[in-house]
Amino acid sequence: MKFQISPRKQEDETLVLIPVFKTEDYATFLKNILEKYNFNIPNIENDFSADIKSISILYTPTHKIALLGLGKKYEENEIIRAFRFFFFKQKNTLQGKIGIDIEHIAENFLPEIVNGILLGGYDTQLYKTDKKQDKNWFLNNESNIVFYSNIPTKTAEKYIDKGQKIADSQMSVMDIVNAAPNFKTPKTISEWAIQSGKTNGFEVRILDKAQLEKEKLGCLLAVGNAGRVEPHLILMEYKPKNATKKVGLVGKGITFDNGGVSIKASTNMHFMKSDMGGAAAVLGTMEVVAKLQLDIHLVCAVPVAENLLGSQAYLPSDVLTSYSGKTIEVIDTDAEGRLIMADALTYLNRNYQPEILIDIATLTGSSVRTLGYMAGALLTNNEELAENLYKAGLKTGEKLWRLPLWDDYEDDISSDIADVRNYSGKDMAGCISAGKFLEVFTEKHQAYAHLDIPGTAFKLTEFASSHIGTAFGVRLFLDFLSRI
Ligand code: BES
Ligand code: ZN
Ligand code: ZN
């Protein structure tokens, strides 16, 4: 896809798209702008509401014009949603070069506009042998876009490049989330990281089963023991010369979770291919940070494993020795995420000493019951971190809502026979006790936050008939990194 920037014109564009915010006087605005295209429809506001995702196509004697509603909120995520929706819906009818009139839109929204357009072309047909794509505008070499704007070309190019780089990485990790678990194994995710590191300039080290044994990551090994392939720990580091802060991210990478011996019910079990949404967020963030060459020293750990059932599977009541040395009584083998994350958190913390430590995981059904698809749960005792993550969520639309991480909940994870247990046995406060469990393995890190994201990482959207991956976390972390 080629993007250009030029003052308003219309030469060989087959369509002019005019995005419209629903301001008090959007009718006057519309009247004025349509005059610039020598067109006038009285009371157009009766036909076009400017609500988010509303679309009207107008045929003038000389132009084809599409109006796209952006709604009332001036938010990044709303811009992305509106553009993604338009291009998603229209991709089989669009042709040739398209003009987008953005003279009236703040220039700093350009990355989101580009991002939305590209995500509109995201294709979920990963394994179809007969792909319906003959009319797909995104797959046509001649498809390009000219933005009508007076932004200086250099500035515009920078914005466009940013929007494009983020979208490419988002779609790449969305592909992993949407992939079938026999195609995305701990091995193939490790290979993805190695390849991305080579292309984008960050270091990647994989601990395979033998190395996990040598380094005694007892929890990751136990969870992965009944897997069809062996577990790995993916370690990634991006260290630019002028790095300011050292930030550590850890992402849960269970490529399929059937619960193990504490087996899940079969209804919707297929959704558990998405139990690596946290890993996707971390892989995508690392890739974009390296591509954009941000001044952040970023260190990441992604434990990848299959949580399956077999004669080699770990058992409820087994006691595991974690990498930290602490022992864990397994009450439920379906609470596997916190086990692999425990090892990864301690490993990253001890070996890389990040100043800020954040984990992101599709960890509990409890978080989905609490917040639905609208927000991920945020648990931290560090006020500054809470504020920055919360604000980054509001800004990007990848929202977070805080739950307590008080010591009052400690009893939930205390065990009679081991240092801790992995489940309280009570169907209450599940998201919080999971957070308390993970906190133990950060070894009193003073700037630690836990994000629980199953409802936001993989969900029903207007872009597919069933749940799909969202790349939740990538734009959130990028915004967060600009705040510290
Ligand atoms: N992967 C699940 C969490 C999950 C639930 C993700 C729903 C997506 C949708 C996690 O490993 C799990 O099974 N958690 C259990 C924990 C319980 C056994 C303590 C849960 O939340 O039910
Ligand atoms: Zn589970
Ligand atoms: Zn899980």
Short mmCIF file of C-alpha atoms and ligand atoms in Angstrom, two decimals:
data_model
loop_
_atom_site.label_atom_id
_atom_site.label_comp_id
_atom_site.label_asym_id
_atom_site.label_seq_id
_atom_site.Cartn_x
_atom_site.Cartn_y
_atom_site.Cartn_z
CA MET A 1 0.00 0.00 0.00
CA LYS A 2 1.30 3.44 -0.93
CA PHE A 3 0.33 6.59 0.96
CA GLN A 4 0.87 10.06 -0.46
CA ILE A 5 0.17 13.52 0.84
CA SER A 6 -0.96 16.48 -1.26
CA PRO A 7 -3.21 19.56 -1.15
CA ARG A 8 -6.87 18.96 -1.97
CA LYS A 9 -7.50 18.02 -5.60
CA GLN A 10 -9.15 15.22 -7.43
CA GLU A 11 -7.49 13.91 -10.50
CA ASP A 12 -7.45 10.16 -10.82
CA GLU A 13 -8.96 9.27 -7.43
CA THR A 14 -11.98 7.02 -7.79
CA LEU A 15 -13.42 8.06 -4.45
CA VAL A 16 -12.98 10.87 -1.96
CA LEU A 17 -13.49 9.91 1.67
CA ILE A 18 -14.44 12.69 4.06
CA PRO A 19 -14.26 11.78 7.75
CA VAL A 20 -16.59 13.87 9.90
CA PHE A 21 -16.63 14.41 13.67
CA LYS A 22 -20.10 14.78 15.17
CA THR A 23 -19.64 18.33 16.43
CA GLU A 24 -22.52 20.68 17.31
CA ASP A 25 -22.30 22.28 13.89
CA TYR A 26 -21.25 19.38 11.74
CA ALA A 27 -24.06 20.21 9.31
CA THR A 28 -22.48 23.58 8.54
CA PHE A 29 -19.10 21.95 8.28
CA LEU A 30 -20.49 19.41 5.80
CA LYS A 31 -22.16 22.09 3.74
CA ASN A 32 -18.89 24.03 3.50
CA ILE A 33 -16.74 21.08 2.66
CA LEU A 34 -19.13 19.71 0.03
CA GLU A 35 -19.10 23.14 -1.63
CA LYS A 36 -15.41 22.60 -2.18
CA TYR A 37 -16.44 19.65 -4.34
CA ASN A 38 -19.08 21.84 -6.05
CA PHE A 39 -21.85 19.94 -4.40
CA ASN A 40 -24.75 20.85 -2.22
CA ILE A 41 -27.44 18.70 -0.63
CA PRO A 42 -29.85 20.64 1.57
CA ASN A 43 -30.20 19.21 5.08
CA ILE A 44 -27.69 16.44 4.57
CA GLU A 45 -27.64 15.98 8.34
CA ASN A 46 -31.03 14.26 7.96
CA ASP A 47 -29.30 11.49 6.01
CA PHE A 48 -25.92 11.42 7.68
CA SER A 49 -25.62 11.38 11.46
CA ALA A 50 -21.79 11.51 11.77
CA ASP A 51 -22.13 8.89 14.51
CA ILE A 52 -19.14 6.62 14.74
CA LYS A 53 -19.00 4.22 11.76
CA SER A 54 -21.97 5.85 9.94
CA ILE A 55 -21.35 5.91 6.20
CA SER A 56 -23.09 7.78 3.35
CA ILE A 57 -22.05 7.47 -0.26
CA LEU A 58 -22.83 10.50 -2.46
CA TYR A 59 -22.65 10.56 -6.22
CA THR A 60 -22.04 14.08 -7.50
CA PRO A 61 -21.90 14.88 -11.21
CA THR A 62 -18.11 14.70 -11.03
CA HIS A 63 -17.13 12.78 -7.89
CA LYS A 64 -17.97 9.82 -5.77
CA ILE A 65 -17.79 10.91 -2.17
CA ALA A 66 -18.04 8.83 0.99
CA LEU A 67 -18.83 10.46 4.32
CA LEU A 68 -17.53 8.59 7.35
CA GLY A 69 -18.78 9.43 10.84
CA LEU A 70 -16.13 9.66 13.56
CA GLY A 71 -18.56 10.26 16.42
CA LYS A 72 -18.21 12.67 19.30
CA LYS A 73 -15.12 11.44 21.10
CA TYR A 74 -11.78 12.70 19.88
CA GLU A 75 -10.08 9.45 20.80
CA GLU A 76 -7.37 7.51 19.00
CA ASN A 77 -9.23 4.27 19.28
CA GLU A 78 -12.43 5.73 17.83
CA ILE A 79 -10.50 7.00 14.81
CA ILE A 80 -8.97 3.58 14.30
CA ARG A 81 -12.35 1.85 14.68
CA ALA A 82 -14.11 4.13 12.21
CA PHE A 83 -11.43 3.83 9.51
CA ARG A 84 -10.99 0.12 10.08
CA PHE A 85 -14.75 -0.36 9.75
CA PHE A 86 -15.00 1.65 6.52
CA PHE A 87 -12.15 -0.15 4.79
CA PHE A 88 -13.23 -3.53 6.15
CA LYS A 89 -16.79 -3.06 4.83
CA GLN A 90 -15.84 -1.49 1.50
CA LYS A 91 -12.72 -3.43 0.60
CA ASN A 92 -14.46 -5.47 -2.09
CA THR A 93 -15.99 -2.44 -3.83
CA LEU A 94 -13.05 -0.01 -3.66
CA GLN A 95 -10.89 0.50 -6.72
CA GLY A 96 -7.72 2.33 -7.68
CA LYS A 97 -6.55 5.42 -5.89
CA ILE A 98 -8.59 6.88 -3.04
CA GLY A 99 -8.46 10.45 -1.77
CA ILE A 100 -9.01 11.12 1.92
CA ASP A 101 -9.75 14.70 2.89
CA ILE A 102 -8.14 15.28 6.28
CA GLU A 103 -7.49 19.03 6.12
CA HIS A 104 -9.82 19.54 9.06
CA ILE A 105 -8.40 16.74 11.22
CA ALA A 106 -5.60 17.25 13.76
CA GLU A 107 -2.38 15.99 12.19
CA ASN A 108 -1.41 13.90 15.17
CA PHE A 109 -4.33 11.56 14.36
CA LEU A 110 -2.63 10.54 11.10
CA PRO A 111 -0.90 7.44 12.57
CA GLU A 112 -4.30 6.21 13.80
CA ILE A 113 -5.95 6.88 10.44
CA VAL A 114 -3.25 4.87 8.66
CA ASN A 115 -3.44 2.20 11.35
CA GLY A 116 -7.22 1.87 10.96
CA ILE A 117 -7.05 1.68 7.17
CA LEU A 118 -4.48 -1.10 7.25
CA LEU A 119 -6.29 -3.07 9.97
CA GLY A 120 -9.41 -2.85 7.76
CA GLY A 121 -7.56 -5.10 5.34
CA TYR A 122 -6.73 -7.65 8.01
CA ASP A 123 -7.55 -11.08 6.63
CA THR A 124 -8.75 -13.86 8.92
CA GLN A 125 -8.71 -16.57 6.22
CA LEU A 126 -5.50 -18.11 7.52
CA TYR A 127 -6.07 -21.61 6.28
CA LYS A 128 -8.65 -21.27 3.51
CA THR A 129 -7.56 -23.05 0.35
CA ASP A 130 -9.93 -21.04 -1.84
CA LYS A 131 -9.53 -17.49 -0.56
CA LYS A 132 -12.19 -15.02 -1.63
CA GLN A 133 -9.86 -12.23 -2.58
CA ASP A 134 -10.24 -11.42 -6.26
CA LYS A 135 -11.90 -8.07 -5.60
CA ASN A 136 -10.04 -7.24 -2.41
CA TRP A 137 -8.71 -3.72 -2.86
CA PHE A 138 -5.90 -4.31 -0.37
CA LEU A 139 -4.46 -7.07 -2.51
CA ASN A 140 -4.43 -4.97 -5.65
CA ASN A 141 -1.03 -3.50 -6.50
CA GLU A 142 -2.55 -0.29 -7.73
CA SER A 143 -4.35 0.45 -4.50
CA ASN A 144 -3.03 3.60 -2.93
CA ILE A 145 -4.20 6.53 -0.91
CA VAL A 146 -3.64 10.23 -1.19
CA PHE A 147 -4.32 12.33 1.90
CA TYR A 148 -5.50 15.84 1.12
CA SER A 149 -3.67 17.84 3.72
CA ASN A 150 -1.28 20.73 4.15
CA ILE A 151 0.89 18.94 6.73
CA PRO A 152 4.58 19.27 5.76
CA THR A 153 5.54 16.15 3.80
CA LYS A 154 8.34 15.13 6.18
CA THR A 155 6.04 15.27 9.21
CA ALA A 156 3.32 13.39 7.38
CA GLU A 157 5.75 10.69 6.28
CA LYS A 158 6.82 10.18 9.87
CA TYR A 159 3.22 9.78 11.02
CA ILE A 160 2.38 7.45 8.15
CA ASP A 161 5.43 5.32 8.82
CA LYS A 162 4.51 5.02 12.49
CA GLY A 163 0.91 4.01 11.72
CA GLN A 164 2.13 1.47 9.20
CA LYS A 165 4.78 -0.09 11.43
CA ILE A 166 2.37 -0.50 14.32
CA ALA A 167 -0.35 -2.00 12.10
CA ASP A 168 2.08 -4.49 10.54
CA SER A 169 3.19 -5.75 13.95
CA GLN A 170 -0.36 -5.81 15.29
CA MET A 171 -1.54 -7.91 12.35
CA SER A 172 1.43 -10.18 12.66
CA VAL A 173 0.66 -10.96 16.30
CA MET A 174 -3.10 -11.12 15.59
CA ASP A 175 -2.19 -13.88 13.14
CA ILE A 176 -0.49 -15.79 15.95
CA VAL A 177 -3.48 -15.39 18.27
CA ASN A 178 -5.87 -16.51 15.53
CA ALA A 179 -3.62 -19.36 14.44
CA ALA A 180 -4.61 -22.94 15.17
CA PRO A 181 -2.63 -24.48 18.02
CA ASN A 182 -1.17 -27.15 15.75
CA PHE A 183 0.36 -24.30 13.70
CA LYS A 184 1.45 -22.08 16.60
CA THR A 185 3.48 -24.15 18.99
CA PRO A 186 6.09 -23.02 21.50
CA LYS A 187 8.60 -23.87 18.74
CA THR A 188 7.00 -21.74 16.01
CA ILE A 189 6.51 -18.80 18.37
CA SER A 190 10.19 -19.02 19.30
CA GLU A 191 11.04 -19.01 15.58
CA TRP A 192 8.81 -15.97 15.06
CA ALA A 193 10.77 -14.12 17.76
CA ILE A 194 14.14 -15.14 16.32
CA GLN A 195 13.11 -13.99 12.85
CA SER A 196 11.68 -10.71 14.10
CA GLY A 197 14.82 -10.06 16.15
CA LYS A 198 16.99 -10.55 13.05
CA THR A 199 14.83 -8.30 10.90
CA ASN A 200 14.23 -5.54 13.42
CA GLY A 201 17.42 -5.51 15.47
CA PHE A 202 16.86 -7.03 18.89
CA GLU A 203 18.53 -9.93 20.68
CA VAL A 204 16.67 -13.20 21.13
CA ARG A 205 17.66 -16.15 23.28
CA ILE A 206 15.57 -19.29 23.61
CA LEU A 207 15.80 -21.56 26.64
CA ASP A 208 14.77 -25.01 25.40
CA LYS A 209 13.74 -27.90 27.63
CA ALA A 210 17.31 -28.95 28.44
CA GLN A 211 18.22 -25.39 29.43
CA LEU A 212 15.03 -24.97 31.45
CA GLU A 213 16.03 -28.12 33.35
CA LYS A 214 19.55 -26.86 33.87
CA GLU A 215 18.29 -23.50 35.13
CA LYS A 216 15.53 -25.16 37.20
CA LEU A 217 12.40 -23.45 35.85
CA GLY A 218 10.34 -26.12 37.59
CA CYS A 219 6.92 -24.57 37.01
CA LEU A 220 7.28 -24.00 33.27
CA LEU A 221 8.61 -27.55 32.91
CA ALA A 222 5.74 -29.06 34.92
CA VAL A 223 3.02 -27.23 32.98
CA GLY A 224 4.60 -28.09 29.62
CA ASN A 225 5.28 -31.71 30.51
CA ALA A 226 2.20 -33.20 28.82
CA GLY A 227 2.52 -30.92 25.79
CA ARG A 228 2.83 -32.29 22.26
CA VAL A 229 5.97 -30.16 21.97
CA GLU A 230 8.40 -29.00 24.65
CA PRO A 231 8.06 -25.68 26.49
CA HIS A 232 10.43 -22.76 25.89
CA LEU A 233 11.32 -19.50 27.52
CA ILE A 234 11.78 -16.75 24.92
CA LEU A 235 14.06 -13.94 26.09
CA MET A 236 14.31 -10.73 24.09
CA GLU A 237 16.38 -7.61 24.63
CA TYR A 238 16.48 -4.30 22.81
CA LYS A 239 19.19 -1.97 24.05
CA PRO A 240 19.71 1.29 22.17
CA LYS A 241 22.71 3.50 22.91
CA ASN A 242 20.72 6.36 24.43
CA ALA A 243 18.40 4.20 26.46
CA THR A 244 16.76 5.92 29.37
CA LYS A 245 14.74 3.44 31.44
CA LYS A 246 15.04 -0.34 31.55
CA VAL A 247 11.57 -1.85 31.29
CA GLY A 248 10.71 -5.54 31.64
CA LEU A 249 7.65 -7.19 30.09
CA VAL A 250 6.47 -10.76 30.64
CA GLY A 251 3.66 -12.31 28.53
CA LYS A 252 1.76 -15.56 29.05
CA GLY A 253 2.17 -17.89 26.08
CA ILE A 254 -0.03 -20.94 26.55
CA THR A 255 -0.69 -22.03 22.95
CA PHE A 256 -3.59 -24.20 24.09
CA ASP A 257 -5.12 -24.61 27.54
CA ASN A 258 -7.44 -27.57 28.05
CA GLY A 259 -6.96 -27.28 31.79
CA GLY A 260 -4.76 -30.36 32.11
CA VAL A 261 -5.95 -32.93 34.65
CA SER A 262 -8.37 -30.32 36.04
CA ILE A 263 -9.89 -30.47 32.56
CA LYS A 264 -12.12 -27.73 31.21
CA ALA A 265 -15.66 -28.26 29.92
CA SER A 266 -15.71 -28.70 26.14
CA THR A 267 -18.07 -25.80 25.34
CA ASN A 268 -15.90 -22.99 24.00
CA MET A 269 -12.74 -24.89 24.80
CA HIS A 270 -11.57 -24.00 21.28
CA PHE A 271 -11.23 -20.39 22.42
CA MET A 272 -8.29 -21.53 24.52
CA LYS A 273 -6.01 -21.27 21.48
CA SER A 274 -5.98 -17.60 22.45
CA ASP A 275 -4.33 -18.25 25.81
CA MET A 276 -1.20 -16.58 24.47
CA GLY A 277 -2.71 -13.10 24.07
CA GLY A 278 -0.23 -11.74 26.64
CA ALA A 279 2.68 -13.23 24.69
CA ALA A 280 1.28 -11.59 21.54
CA ALA A 281 1.21 -8.19 23.28
CA VAL A 282 4.83 -8.55 24.40
CA LEU A 283 6.11 -9.86 21.04
CA GLY A 284 4.29 -7.07 19.18
CA THR A 285 5.53 -4.37 21.56
CA MET A 286 9.13 -5.56 21.32
CA GLU A 287 8.91 -5.58 17.53
CA VAL A 288 7.48 -2.05 17.28
CA VAL A 289 9.87 -0.59 19.86
CA ALA A 290 12.79 -1.95 17.83
CA LYS A 291 11.31 -0.80 14.50
CA LEU A 292 10.70 2.72 15.79
CA GLN A 293 14.06 2.67 17.58
CA LEU A 294 12.64 4.10 20.79
CA ASP A 295 15.06 5.19 23.51
CA ILE A 296 13.95 2.44 25.86
CA HIS A 297 15.97 -0.50 27.09
CA LEU A 298 13.36 -3.21 26.77
CA VAL A 299 13.79 -6.73 28.17
CA CYS A 300 11.09 -9.35 27.72
CA ALA A 301 10.37 -12.91 28.79
CA VAL A 302 7.71 -15.03 27.14
CA PRO A 303 7.15 -18.51 28.58
CA VAL A 304 5.52 -20.71 25.93
CA ALA A 305 3.94 -24.11 26.61
CA GLU A 306 0.89 -26.27 25.97
CA ASN A 307 -1.28 -27.07 28.98
CA LEU A 308 -2.59 -30.53 28.10
CA LEU A 309 -3.65 -33.78 29.65
CA GLY A 310 -1.63 -37.00 29.42
CA SER A 311 0.22 -39.53 31.51
CA GLN A 312 3.11 -37.08 31.86
CA ALA A 313 0.82 -34.30 33.05
CA TYR A 314 1.41 -32.63 36.41
CA LEU A 315 -1.26 -33.32 39.02
CA PRO A 316 -3.46 -31.42 41.43
CA SER A 317 -1.62 -31.81 44.79
CA ASP A 318 1.82 -32.01 43.14
CA VAL A 319 4.31 -29.67 44.79
CA LEU A 320 6.53 -27.77 42.35
CA THR A 321 9.78 -25.98 43.02
CA SER A 322 9.78 -22.73 41.10
CA TYR A 323 12.82 -20.97 39.61
CA SER A 324 12.74 -18.65 42.63
CA GLY A 325 13.23 -21.65 44.92
CA LYS A 326 9.79 -21.20 46.48
CA THR A 327 7.55 -24.27 46.56
CA ILE A 328 4.01 -24.31 45.19
CA GLU A 329 1.17 -26.68 45.99
CA VAL A 330 -0.88 -27.27 42.84
CA ILE A 331 -4.57 -27.19 43.70
CA ASP A 332 -5.81 -26.85 40.14
CA THR A 333 -3.83 -27.60 36.98
CA ASP A 334 -6.03 -25.15 35.07
CA ALA A 335 -4.39 -22.33 37.03
CA GLU A 336 -1.31 -22.96 34.87
CA GLY A 337 -0.78 -19.42 33.62
CA ARG A 338 0.34 -18.12 36.99
CA LEU A 339 2.80 -21.01 37.28
CA ILE A 340 4.65 -20.36 34.02
CA MET A 341 4.47 -16.61 34.67
CA ALA A 342 5.96 -17.09 38.14
CA ASP A 343 9.10 -18.63 36.66
CA ALA A 344 9.33 -16.08 33.86
CA LEU A 345 8.86 -13.11 36.22
CA THR A 346 11.61 -14.26 38.58
CA TYR A 347 13.89 -15.15 35.68
CA LEU A 348 13.57 -11.74 34.03
CA ASN A 349 13.84 -9.89 37.31
CA ARG A 350 16.92 -11.71 38.57
CA ASN A 351 18.82 -11.87 35.30
CA TYR A 352 17.96 -8.50 33.74
CA GLN A 353 16.96 -6.29 36.73
CA PRO A 354 14.35 -4.09 34.99
CA GLU A 355 13.43 -0.85 36.78
CA ILE A 356 9.78 -1.38 35.86
CA LEU A 357 8.30 -4.87 35.67
CA ILE A 358 4.93 -5.51 34.00
CA ASP A 359 3.27 -8.78 33.14
CA ILE A 360 0.34 -9.31 30.80
CA ALA A 361 -1.67 -12.51 30.69
CA THR A 362 -4.98 -14.11 29.74
CA LEU A 363 -5.02 -15.30 33.31
CA THR A 364 -8.51 -15.60 34.77
CA GLY A 365 -12.15 -16.04 33.79
CA SER A 366 -12.80 -13.90 36.86
CA SER A 367 -11.43 -10.81 35.07
CA VAL A 368 -13.80 -11.41 32.13
CA ARG A 369 -16.78 -11.83 34.44
CA THR A 370 -15.84 -8.53 36.11
CA LEU A 371 -14.92 -6.32 33.14
CA GLY A 372 -16.26 -8.10 30.06
CA TYR A 373 -14.65 -7.21 26.74
CA MET A 374 -14.28 -3.55 27.65
CA ALA A 375 -11.19 -3.41 29.82
CA GLY A 376 -8.33 -5.45 31.18
CA ALA A 377 -7.67 -5.66 34.92
CA LEU A 378 -4.75 -3.68 36.34
CA LEU A 379 -3.22 -4.70 39.67
CA THR A 380 -0.33 -2.84 41.26
CA ASN A 381 0.70 -1.21 44.50
CA ASN A 382 2.76 1.43 42.71
CA GLU A 383 0.67 4.59 42.28
CA GLU A 384 2.77 6.14 39.54
CA LEU A 385 2.68 2.96 37.49
CA ALA A 386 -1.07 2.68 38.04
CA GLU A 387 -1.62 6.21 36.82
CA ASN A 388 0.58 5.88 33.74
CA LEU A 389 -0.95 2.55 32.70
CA TYR A 390 -4.48 3.79 33.34
CA LYS A 391 -3.90 6.95 31.30
CA ALA A 392 -2.26 5.00 28.49
CA GLY A 393 -5.36 2.80 28.44
CA LEU A 394 -7.72 5.75 28.12
CA LYS A 395 -5.60 7.41 25.46
CA THR A 396 -5.29 4.32 23.26
CA GLY A 397 -8.70 2.84 23.99
CA GLU A 398 -6.95 -0.32 25.24
CA LYS A 399 -8.48 0.35 28.61
CA LEU A 400 -7.49 -0.91 32.04
CA TRP A 401 -9.43 -0.81 35.30
CA ARG A 402 -7.78 -1.20 38.65
CA LEU A 403 -8.46 -3.95 41.18
CA PRO A 404 -6.75 -4.13 44.59
CA LEU A 405 -3.55 -6.00 45.27
CA TRP A 406 -3.88 -5.71 49.03
CA ASP A 407 -2.22 -8.09 51.48
CA ASP A 408 -5.73 -8.78 52.85
CA TYR A 409 -5.99 -11.36 50.06
CA GLU A 410 -2.80 -13.20 51.04
CA ASP A 411 -4.66 -16.04 52.79
CA ASP A 412 -6.08 -17.08 49.42
CA ILE A 413 -2.69 -18.37 48.35
CA SER A 414 -1.32 -19.75 51.62
CA SER A 415 -0.67 -23.49 51.74
CA ASP A 416 -0.24 -25.83 54.73
CA ILE A 417 2.50 -27.84 53.10
CA ALA A 418 4.26 -25.52 50.66
CA ASP A 419 5.22 -21.83 50.48
CA VAL A 420 2.13 -20.98 48.42
CA ARG A 421 -0.74 -22.69 46.59
CA ASN A 422 -1.92 -21.86 43.07
CA TYR A 423 -5.65 -21.56 43.82
CA SER A 424 -7.74 -20.66 46.85
CA GLY A 425 -10.38 -23.26 46.03
CA LYS A 426 -13.04 -20.56 46.29
CA ASP A 427 -14.83 -19.06 43.33
CA MET A 428 -14.31 -15.48 44.54
CA ALA A 429 -11.82 -12.70 43.83
CA GLY A 430 -10.05 -15.02 41.38
CA CYS A 431 -8.38 -12.22 39.45
CA ILE A 432 -7.01 -10.67 42.64
CA SER A 433 -5.66 -13.87 44.18
CA ALA A 434 -3.93 -14.67 40.87
CA GLY A 435 -2.29 -11.24 41.07
CA LYS A 436 -1.23 -11.86 44.69
CA PHE A 437 0.30 -15.16 43.60
CA LEU A 438 2.36 -13.54 40.82
CA GLU A 439 3.49 -10.74 43.12
CA VAL A 440 5.33 -13.30 45.30
CA PHE A 441 7.59 -14.16 42.37
CA THR A 442 8.58 -10.57 41.63
CA GLU A 443 10.60 -10.72 44.87
CA LYS A 444 9.33 -7.39 46.23
CA HIS A 445 9.94 -5.44 43.03
CA GLN A 446 8.90 -1.87 43.82
CA ALA A 447 7.49 -1.00 40.38
CA TYR A 448 5.49 -4.05 39.42
CA ALA A 449 2.10 -4.24 37.67
CA HIS A 450 0.00 -7.19 36.54
CA LEU A 451 -2.47 -6.98 33.64
CA ASP A 452 -5.16 -9.66 33.22
CA ILE A 453 -6.57 -9.44 29.69
CA PRO A 454 -8.55 -12.46 28.38
CA GLY A 455 -11.70 -10.41 27.66
CA THR A 456 -9.86 -7.82 25.61
CA ALA A 457 -7.26 -9.96 23.82
CA PHE A 458 -9.67 -12.23 21.96
CA LYS A 459 -13.28 -11.21 21.52
CA LEU A 460 -16.34 -10.66 19.38
CA THR A 461 -15.90 -7.65 17.11
CA GLU A 462 -17.57 -6.25 14.02
CA PHE A 463 -14.68 -7.67 11.98
CA ALA A 464 -15.43 -11.39 12.12
CA SER A 465 -18.29 -13.73 12.92
CA SER A 466 -16.54 -15.29 15.90
CA HIS A 467 -13.91 -14.22 18.43
CA ILE A 468 -10.65 -12.87 16.98
CA GLY A 469 -7.36 -11.58 18.30
CA THR A 470 -7.06 -7.85 18.90
CA ALA A 471 -3.34 -7.28 19.60
CA PHE A 472 -4.51 -5.67 22.86
CA GLY A 473 -1.52 -4.28 24.72
CA VAL A 474 0.68 -3.19 21.83
CA ARG A 475 -0.63 0.37 21.52
CA LEU A 476 -1.18 0.48 25.29
CA PHE A 477 2.48 -0.31 26.02
CA LEU A 478 3.77 2.07 23.33
CA ASP A 479 1.81 4.91 24.86
CA PHE A 480 2.88 3.86 28.35
CA LEU A 481 6.55 3.89 27.32
CA SER A 482 6.19 7.48 26.13
CA ARG A 483 5.03 8.49 29.65
CA ILE A 484 7.95 7.21 31.73
N1 BES B 1 -6.61 -19.44 30.40
C1 BES B 1 -7.46 -19.43 31.52
C2 BES B 1 -8.14 -18.09 31.72
C3 BES B 1 -9.19 -17.73 30.71
C4 BES B 1 -10.51 -17.90 31.02
C5 BES B 1 -8.85 -17.18 29.51
C6 BES B 1 -11.48 -17.54 30.13
C7 BES B 1 -9.83 -16.84 28.59
C8 BES B 1 -11.15 -17.01 28.90
C9 BES B 1 -6.69 -19.78 32.79
O1 BES B 1 -5.59 -20.58 32.62
C10 BES B 1 -7.65 -20.52 33.68
O2 BES B 1 -8.06 -21.56 33.29
N2 BES B 1 -7.98 -19.91 34.80
C11 BES B 1 -8.88 -20.49 35.73
C12 BES B 1 -8.22 -20.43 37.09
C13 BES B 1 -8.89 -21.21 38.15
C14 BES B 1 -8.78 -22.69 37.90
C15 BES B 1 -8.23 -20.88 39.46
C16 BES B 1 -10.16 -19.68 35.72
O3 BES B 1 -10.10 -18.47 35.61
O4 BES B 1 -11.23 -20.29 35.77
ZN ZN B 2 -6.04 -22.66 32.64
ZN ZN B 3 -4.66 -20.48 30.73
#
